mmCIF file of N, CA, C and O in Angstrom:
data_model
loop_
_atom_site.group_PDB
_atom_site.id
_atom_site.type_symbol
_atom_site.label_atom_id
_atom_site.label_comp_id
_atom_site.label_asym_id
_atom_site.label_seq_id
_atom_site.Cartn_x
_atom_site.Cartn_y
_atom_site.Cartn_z
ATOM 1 N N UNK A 1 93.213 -115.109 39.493
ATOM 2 C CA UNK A 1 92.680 -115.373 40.830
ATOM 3 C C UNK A 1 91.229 -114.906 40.889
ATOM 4 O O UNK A 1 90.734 -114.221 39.994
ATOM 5 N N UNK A 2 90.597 -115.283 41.924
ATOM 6 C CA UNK A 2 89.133 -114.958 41.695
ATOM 7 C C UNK A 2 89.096 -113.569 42.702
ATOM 8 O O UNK A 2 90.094 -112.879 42.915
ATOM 9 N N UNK A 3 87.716 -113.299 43.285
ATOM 10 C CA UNK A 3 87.872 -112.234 43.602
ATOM 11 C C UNK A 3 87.852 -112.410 44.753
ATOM 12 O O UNK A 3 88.477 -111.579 45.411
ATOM 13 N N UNK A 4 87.146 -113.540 45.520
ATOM 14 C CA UNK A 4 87.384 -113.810 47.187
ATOM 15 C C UNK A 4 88.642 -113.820 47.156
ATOM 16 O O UNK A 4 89.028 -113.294 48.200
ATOM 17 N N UNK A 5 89.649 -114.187 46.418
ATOM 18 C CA UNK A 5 90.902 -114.509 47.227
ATOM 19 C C UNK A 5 91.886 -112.660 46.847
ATOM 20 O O UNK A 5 92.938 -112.384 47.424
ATOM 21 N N UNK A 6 91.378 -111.939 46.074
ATOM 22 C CA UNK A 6 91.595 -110.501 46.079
ATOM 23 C C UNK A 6 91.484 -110.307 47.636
ATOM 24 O O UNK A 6 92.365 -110.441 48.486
ATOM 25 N N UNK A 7 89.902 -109.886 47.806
ATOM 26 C CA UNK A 7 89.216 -109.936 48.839
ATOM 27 C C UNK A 7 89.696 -109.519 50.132
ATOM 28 O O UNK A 7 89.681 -108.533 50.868
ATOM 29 N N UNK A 8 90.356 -111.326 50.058
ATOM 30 C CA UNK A 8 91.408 -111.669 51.629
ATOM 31 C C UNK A 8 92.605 -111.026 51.479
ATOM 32 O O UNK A 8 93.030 -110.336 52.406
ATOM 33 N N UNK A 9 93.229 -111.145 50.436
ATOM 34 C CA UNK A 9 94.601 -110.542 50.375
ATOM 35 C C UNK A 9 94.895 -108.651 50.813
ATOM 36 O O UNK A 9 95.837 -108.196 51.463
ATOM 37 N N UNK A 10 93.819 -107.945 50.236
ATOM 38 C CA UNK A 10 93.893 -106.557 50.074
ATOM 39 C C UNK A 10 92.913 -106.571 51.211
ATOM 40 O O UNK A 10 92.112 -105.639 51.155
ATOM 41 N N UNK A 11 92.767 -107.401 52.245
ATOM 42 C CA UNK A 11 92.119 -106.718 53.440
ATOM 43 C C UNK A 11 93.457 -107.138 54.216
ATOM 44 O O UNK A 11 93.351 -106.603 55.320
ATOM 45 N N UNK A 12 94.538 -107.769 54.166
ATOM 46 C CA UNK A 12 95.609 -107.962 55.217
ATOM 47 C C UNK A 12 96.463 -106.929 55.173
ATOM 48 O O UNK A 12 96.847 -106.234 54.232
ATOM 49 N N UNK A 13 96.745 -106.920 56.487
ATOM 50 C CA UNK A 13 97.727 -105.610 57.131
ATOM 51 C C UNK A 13 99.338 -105.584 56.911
ATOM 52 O O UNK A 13 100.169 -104.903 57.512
ATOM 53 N N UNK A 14 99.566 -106.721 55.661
ATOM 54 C CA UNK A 14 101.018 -106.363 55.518
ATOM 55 C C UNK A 14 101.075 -106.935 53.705
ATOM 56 O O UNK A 14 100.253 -107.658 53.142
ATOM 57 N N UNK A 15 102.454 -106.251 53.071
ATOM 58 C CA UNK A 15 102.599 -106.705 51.747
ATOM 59 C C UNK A 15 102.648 -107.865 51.257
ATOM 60 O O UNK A 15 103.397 -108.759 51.651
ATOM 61 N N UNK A 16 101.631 -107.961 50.109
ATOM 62 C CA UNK A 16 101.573 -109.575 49.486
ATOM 63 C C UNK A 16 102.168 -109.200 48.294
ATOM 64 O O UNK A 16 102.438 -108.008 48.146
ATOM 65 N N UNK A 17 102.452 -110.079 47.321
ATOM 66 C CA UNK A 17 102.745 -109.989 46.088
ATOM 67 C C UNK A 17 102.851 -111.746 45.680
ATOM 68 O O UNK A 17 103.102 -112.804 46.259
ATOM 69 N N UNK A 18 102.449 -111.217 44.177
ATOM 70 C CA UNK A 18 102.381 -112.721 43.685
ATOM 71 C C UNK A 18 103.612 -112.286 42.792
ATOM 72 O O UNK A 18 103.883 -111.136 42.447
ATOM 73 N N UNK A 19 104.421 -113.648 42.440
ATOM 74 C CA UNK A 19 105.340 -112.782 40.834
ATOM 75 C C UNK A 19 105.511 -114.446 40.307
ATOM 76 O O UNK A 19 105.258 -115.520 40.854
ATOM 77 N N UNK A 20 106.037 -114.089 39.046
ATOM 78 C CA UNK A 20 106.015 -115.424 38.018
ATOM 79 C C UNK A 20 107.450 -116.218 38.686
ATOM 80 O O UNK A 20 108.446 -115.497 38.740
ATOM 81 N N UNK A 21 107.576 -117.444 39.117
ATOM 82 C CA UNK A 21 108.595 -118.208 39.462
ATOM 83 C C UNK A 21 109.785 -117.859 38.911
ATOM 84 O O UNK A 21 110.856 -117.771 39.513
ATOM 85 N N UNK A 22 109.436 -117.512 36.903
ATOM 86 C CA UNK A 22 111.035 -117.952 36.478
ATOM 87 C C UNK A 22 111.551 -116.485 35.713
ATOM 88 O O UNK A 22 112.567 -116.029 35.187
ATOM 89 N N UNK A 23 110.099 -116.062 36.031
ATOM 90 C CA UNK A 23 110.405 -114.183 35.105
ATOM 91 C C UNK A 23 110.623 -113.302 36.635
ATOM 92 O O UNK A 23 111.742 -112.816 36.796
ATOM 93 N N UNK A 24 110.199 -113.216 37.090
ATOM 94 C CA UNK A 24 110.176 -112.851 38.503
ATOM 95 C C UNK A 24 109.457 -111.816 38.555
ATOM 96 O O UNK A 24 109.772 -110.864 39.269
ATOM 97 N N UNK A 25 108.121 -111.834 37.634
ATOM 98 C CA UNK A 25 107.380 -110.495 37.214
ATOM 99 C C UNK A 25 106.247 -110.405 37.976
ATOM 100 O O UNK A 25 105.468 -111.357 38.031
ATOM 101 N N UNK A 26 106.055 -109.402 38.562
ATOM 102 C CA UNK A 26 104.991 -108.987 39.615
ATOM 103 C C UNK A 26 103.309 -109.166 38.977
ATOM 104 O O UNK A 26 102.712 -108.273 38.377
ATOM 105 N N UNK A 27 102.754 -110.555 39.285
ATOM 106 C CA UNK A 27 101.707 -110.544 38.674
ATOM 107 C C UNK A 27 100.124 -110.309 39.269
ATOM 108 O O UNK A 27 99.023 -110.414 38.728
ATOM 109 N N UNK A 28 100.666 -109.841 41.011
ATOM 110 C CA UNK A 28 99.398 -109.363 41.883
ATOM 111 C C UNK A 28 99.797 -108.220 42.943
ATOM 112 O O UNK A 28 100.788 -108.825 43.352
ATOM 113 N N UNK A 29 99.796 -107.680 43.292
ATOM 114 C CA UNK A 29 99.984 -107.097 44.501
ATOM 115 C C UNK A 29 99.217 -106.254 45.652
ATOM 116 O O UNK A 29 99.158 -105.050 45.402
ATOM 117 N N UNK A 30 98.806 -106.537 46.487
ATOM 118 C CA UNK A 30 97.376 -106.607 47.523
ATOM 119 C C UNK A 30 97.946 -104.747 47.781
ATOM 120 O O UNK A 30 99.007 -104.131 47.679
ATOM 121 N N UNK A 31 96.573 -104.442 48.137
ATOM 122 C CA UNK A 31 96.359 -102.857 48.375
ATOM 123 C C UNK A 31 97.868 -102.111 49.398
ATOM 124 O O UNK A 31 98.628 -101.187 49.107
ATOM 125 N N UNK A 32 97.809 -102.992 50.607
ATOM 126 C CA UNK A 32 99.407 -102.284 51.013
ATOM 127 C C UNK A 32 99.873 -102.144 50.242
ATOM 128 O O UNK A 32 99.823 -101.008 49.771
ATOM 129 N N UNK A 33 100.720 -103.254 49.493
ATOM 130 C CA UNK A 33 102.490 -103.023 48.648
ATOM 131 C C UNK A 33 101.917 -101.625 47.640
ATOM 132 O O UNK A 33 102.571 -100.616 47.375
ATOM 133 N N UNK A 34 100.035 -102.058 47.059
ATOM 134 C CA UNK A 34 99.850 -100.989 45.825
ATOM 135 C C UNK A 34 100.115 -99.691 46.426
ATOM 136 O O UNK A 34 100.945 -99.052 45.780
ATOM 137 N N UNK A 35 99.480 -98.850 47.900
ATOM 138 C CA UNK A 35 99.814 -98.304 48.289
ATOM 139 C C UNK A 35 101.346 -97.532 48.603
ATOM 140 O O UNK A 35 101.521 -96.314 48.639
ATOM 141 N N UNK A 36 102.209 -98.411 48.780
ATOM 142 C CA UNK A 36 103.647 -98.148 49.331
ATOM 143 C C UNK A 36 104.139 -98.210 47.753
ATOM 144 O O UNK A 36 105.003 -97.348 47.593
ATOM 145 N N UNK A 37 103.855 -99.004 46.431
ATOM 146 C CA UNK A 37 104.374 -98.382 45.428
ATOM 147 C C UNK A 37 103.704 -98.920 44.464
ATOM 148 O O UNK A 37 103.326 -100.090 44.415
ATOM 149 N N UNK A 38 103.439 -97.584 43.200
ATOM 150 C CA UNK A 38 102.385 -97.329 42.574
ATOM 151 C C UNK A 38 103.216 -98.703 41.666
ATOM 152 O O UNK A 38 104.328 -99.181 41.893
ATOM 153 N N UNK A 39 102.018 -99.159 40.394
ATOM 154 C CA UNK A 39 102.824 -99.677 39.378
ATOM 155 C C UNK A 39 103.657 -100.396 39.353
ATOM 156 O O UNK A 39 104.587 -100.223 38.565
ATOM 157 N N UNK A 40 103.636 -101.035 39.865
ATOM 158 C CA UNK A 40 104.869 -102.333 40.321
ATOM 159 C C UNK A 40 104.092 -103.618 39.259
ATOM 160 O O UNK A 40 104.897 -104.293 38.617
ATOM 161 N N UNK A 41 102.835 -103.894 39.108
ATOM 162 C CA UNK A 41 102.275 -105.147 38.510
ATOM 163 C C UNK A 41 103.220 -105.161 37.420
ATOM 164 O O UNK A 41 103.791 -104.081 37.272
ATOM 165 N N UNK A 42 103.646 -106.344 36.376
ATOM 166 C CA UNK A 42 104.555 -105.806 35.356
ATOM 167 C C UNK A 42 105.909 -106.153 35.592
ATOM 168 O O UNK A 42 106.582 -106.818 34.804
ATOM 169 N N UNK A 43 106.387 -105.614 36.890
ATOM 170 C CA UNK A 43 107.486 -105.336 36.546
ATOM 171 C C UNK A 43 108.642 -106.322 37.722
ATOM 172 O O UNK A 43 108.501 -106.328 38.944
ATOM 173 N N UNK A 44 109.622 -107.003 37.038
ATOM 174 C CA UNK A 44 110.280 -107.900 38.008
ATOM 175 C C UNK A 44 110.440 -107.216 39.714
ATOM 176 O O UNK A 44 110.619 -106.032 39.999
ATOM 177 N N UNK A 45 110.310 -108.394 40.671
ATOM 178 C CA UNK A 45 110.035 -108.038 42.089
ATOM 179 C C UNK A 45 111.139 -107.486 42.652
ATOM 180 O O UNK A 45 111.145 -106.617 43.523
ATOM 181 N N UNK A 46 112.365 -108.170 41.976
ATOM 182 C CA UNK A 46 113.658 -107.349 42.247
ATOM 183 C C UNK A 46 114.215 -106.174 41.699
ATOM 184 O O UNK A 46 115.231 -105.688 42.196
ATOM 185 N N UNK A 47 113.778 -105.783 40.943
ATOM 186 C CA UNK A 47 113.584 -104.438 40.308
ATOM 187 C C UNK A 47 113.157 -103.155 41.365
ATOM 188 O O UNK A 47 113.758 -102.085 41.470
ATOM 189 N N UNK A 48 112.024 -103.558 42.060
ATOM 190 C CA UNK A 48 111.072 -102.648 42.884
ATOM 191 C C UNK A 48 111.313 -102.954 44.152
ATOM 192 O O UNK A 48 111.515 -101.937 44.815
ATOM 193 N N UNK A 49 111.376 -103.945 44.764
ATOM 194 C CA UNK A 49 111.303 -104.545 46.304
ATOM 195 C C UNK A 49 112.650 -103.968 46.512
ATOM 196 O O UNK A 49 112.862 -103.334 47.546
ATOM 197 N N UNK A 50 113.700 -104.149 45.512
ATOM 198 C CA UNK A 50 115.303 -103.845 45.956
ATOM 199 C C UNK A 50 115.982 -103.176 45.059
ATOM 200 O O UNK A 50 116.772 -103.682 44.262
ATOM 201 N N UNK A 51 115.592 -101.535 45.185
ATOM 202 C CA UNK A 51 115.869 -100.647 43.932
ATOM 203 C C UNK A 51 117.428 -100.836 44.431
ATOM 204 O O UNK A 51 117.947 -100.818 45.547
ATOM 205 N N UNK A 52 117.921 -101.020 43.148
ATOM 206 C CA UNK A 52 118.916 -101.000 42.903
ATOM 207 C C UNK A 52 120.234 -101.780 42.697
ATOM 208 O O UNK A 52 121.408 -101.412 42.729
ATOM 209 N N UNK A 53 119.499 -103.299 42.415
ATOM 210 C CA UNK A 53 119.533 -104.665 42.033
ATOM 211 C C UNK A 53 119.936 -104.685 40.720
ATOM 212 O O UNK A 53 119.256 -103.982 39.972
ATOM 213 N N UNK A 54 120.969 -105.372 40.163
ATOM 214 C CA UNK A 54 121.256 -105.801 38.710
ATOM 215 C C UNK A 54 120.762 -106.861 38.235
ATOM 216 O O UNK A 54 120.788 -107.099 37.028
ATOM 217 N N UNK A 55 120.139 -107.803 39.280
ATOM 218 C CA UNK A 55 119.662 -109.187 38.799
ATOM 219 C C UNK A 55 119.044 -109.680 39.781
ATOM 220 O O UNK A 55 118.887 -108.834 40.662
ATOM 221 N N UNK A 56 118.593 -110.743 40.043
ATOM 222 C CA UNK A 56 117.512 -111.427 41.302
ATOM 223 C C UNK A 56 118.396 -111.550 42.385
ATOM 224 O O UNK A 56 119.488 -112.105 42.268
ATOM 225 N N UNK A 57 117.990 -111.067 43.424
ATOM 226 C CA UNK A 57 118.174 -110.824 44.993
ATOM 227 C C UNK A 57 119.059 -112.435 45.201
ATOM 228 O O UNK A 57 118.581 -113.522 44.879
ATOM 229 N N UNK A 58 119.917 -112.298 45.584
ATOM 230 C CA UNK A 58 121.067 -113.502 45.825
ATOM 231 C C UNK A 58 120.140 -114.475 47.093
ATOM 232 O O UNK A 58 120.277 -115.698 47.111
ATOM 233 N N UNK A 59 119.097 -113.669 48.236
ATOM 234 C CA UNK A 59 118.449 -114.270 48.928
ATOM 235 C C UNK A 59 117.045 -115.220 48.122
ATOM 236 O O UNK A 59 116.256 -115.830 48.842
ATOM 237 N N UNK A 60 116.920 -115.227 46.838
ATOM 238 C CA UNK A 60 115.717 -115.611 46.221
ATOM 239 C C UNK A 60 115.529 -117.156 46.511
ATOM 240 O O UNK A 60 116.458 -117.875 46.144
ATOM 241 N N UNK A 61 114.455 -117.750 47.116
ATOM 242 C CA UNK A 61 114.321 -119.025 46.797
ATOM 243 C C UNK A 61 113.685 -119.845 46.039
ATOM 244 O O UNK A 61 113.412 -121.034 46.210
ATOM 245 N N UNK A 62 113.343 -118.752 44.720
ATOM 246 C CA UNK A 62 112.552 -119.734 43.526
ATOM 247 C C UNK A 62 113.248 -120.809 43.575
ATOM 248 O O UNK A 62 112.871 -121.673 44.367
ATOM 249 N N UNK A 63 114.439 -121.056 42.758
ATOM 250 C CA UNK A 63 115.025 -121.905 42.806
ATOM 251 C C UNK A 63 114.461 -123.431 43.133
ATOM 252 O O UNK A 63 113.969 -124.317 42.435
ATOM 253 N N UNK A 64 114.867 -123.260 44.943
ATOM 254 C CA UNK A 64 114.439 -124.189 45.572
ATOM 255 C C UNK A 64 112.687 -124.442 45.831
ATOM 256 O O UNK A 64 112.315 -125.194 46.732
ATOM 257 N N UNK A 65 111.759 -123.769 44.989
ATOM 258 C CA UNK A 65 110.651 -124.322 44.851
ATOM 259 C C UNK A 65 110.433 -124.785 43.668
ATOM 260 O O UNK A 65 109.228 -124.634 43.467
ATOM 261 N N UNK A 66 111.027 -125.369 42.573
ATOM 262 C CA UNK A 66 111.007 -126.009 41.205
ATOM 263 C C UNK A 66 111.846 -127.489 41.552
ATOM 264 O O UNK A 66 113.077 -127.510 41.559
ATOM 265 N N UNK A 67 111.312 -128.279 41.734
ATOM 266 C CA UNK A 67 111.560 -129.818 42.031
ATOM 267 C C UNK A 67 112.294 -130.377 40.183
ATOM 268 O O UNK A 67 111.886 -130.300 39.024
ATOM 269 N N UNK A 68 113.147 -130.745 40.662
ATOM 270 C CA UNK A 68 113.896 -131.658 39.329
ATOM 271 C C UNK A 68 113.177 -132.189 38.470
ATOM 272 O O UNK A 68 113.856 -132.709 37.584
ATOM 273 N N UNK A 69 112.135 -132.290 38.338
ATOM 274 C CA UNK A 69 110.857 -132.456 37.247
ATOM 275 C C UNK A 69 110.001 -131.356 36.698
ATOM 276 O O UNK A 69 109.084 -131.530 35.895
ATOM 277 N N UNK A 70 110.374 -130.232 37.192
ATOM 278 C CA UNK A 70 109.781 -128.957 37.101
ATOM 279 C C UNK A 70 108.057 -128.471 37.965
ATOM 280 O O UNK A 70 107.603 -127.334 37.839
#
């Protein structure tokens, strides 16, 4: 991402996070979430967002954003 869109993100007043569609690996996370928890980039969103998860959050809707053609 470039850095304007850093920028906007880590000036908003609530948690962003980017994570990979099919790894579910935390690949941004704007100054709140960094704040509320250290070290999260890395590491799957369900891992951290919902300590204490064995596998992706049953509410996840990757899924339904990957169209039958990928």
């Amino acid at each position: 991402m470039n850095t304007e869109i850093y920028t906007i993100l880590d000036s908003l007043d609530g948690a962003v996070y980017v994570a990979d569609i099919e790894t579910y690996e935390i690949l941004y996370a704007n100054q709140v979430l960094r704040n509320m928890k250290e070290d999260i980039v890395g590491t799957a969103c369900w891992k951290v967002l919902q300590p204490g998860m064995e596998k992706p959050c049953d509410f996840c809707v990757n899924h339904k954003l990957i169209g039958p053609d990928g």
